[in-house]
Amino acid sequence: MLNTIVTHASGAETAPPLVIAHGLFGSARNWGVISKRLATSRKVICVDMRNHAGSFWSEDMSYHAMGSDLAEVIAPLGDVDLLGHSMGGKAAMVCALNDAPIRRLAVADIAPVIYPHTQTPLIDAMQSLDLSAITTRGAADKALTHQLDDPTIRAFLLQSLDVKEKSWRLNLTALRANMDAIIGFPEITVHTEIPTFFLSGAMSDYV
């Protein structure tokens, strides 16, 4: 079962639970502020996807596997709304296409297509750090500047660095090995009638 962070409704629960699946290199914690804003009338459940943060590690990063992970979280909740971002959006689409009890689906900044890019340079950058010599997050950020100019990307990746344990909360080996599957999308012949909202970032070129 995936690790989850649950935000309980701040008022009366008049809407079904909302499940949120994060993107590549992310975690449930990334959605903490948004979860609180969305939890006015519903419970919000943010998941750590497999090979990320507090969830289990696996050599399988297929979208069928990730979709099944989401279905396992959803099963005891009954009808839910499901929101997936980036990699989590693809996993959410596969989950919906496999008859999970989803009332409505929201897909943020991703499409069900094969993308031509790869995220292995970010893995290269993370694996290039000599974690034995890193004692602070600031030192890790400084070391990463040699590979990554963008401070926003560095800050995002460093959320998954456990400085005390000198390790990444990411299974970088499995993510690298499965990069083609992650930037791809499986061939699926079924369809769904679940109402679906696709959201594209104004400054994004992903959709």
PDB file of C-alpha atoms in Angstrom, residues 63-73 94-95:
ATOM      1  CA  TYR A  63       1.676   2.850 -15.361  1.00  0.00           C
ATOM      2  CA  HIS A  64      -0.388  -0.299 -14.967  1.00  0.00           C
ATOM      3  CA  ALA A  65       1.424  -0.924 -11.665  1.00  0.00           C
ATOM      4  CA  MET A  66       1.065   2.685 -10.530  1.00  0.00           C
ATOM      5  CA  GLY A  67      -2.594   2.725 -11.553  1.00  0.00           C
ATOM      6  CA  SER A  68      -3.142  -0.409  -9.463  1.00  0.00           C
ATOM      7  CA  ASP A  69      -1.441   1.291  -6.509  1.00  0.00           C
ATOM      8  CA  LEU A  70      -3.932   4.151  -6.733  1.00  0.00           C
ATOM      9  CA  ALA A  71      -6.844   1.727  -7.075  1.00  0.00           C
ATOM     10  CA  GLU A  72      -5.715   0.014  -3.861  1.00  0.00           C
ATOM     11  CA  VAL A  73      -5.788   3.346  -2.013  1.00  0.00           C
ATOM     12  CA  VAL A  94      -4.671   4.382 -16.256  1.00  0.00           C
ATOM     13  CA  CYS A  95      -6.416   3.898 -12.908  1.00  0.00           C
TER      14      CYS A  95
END
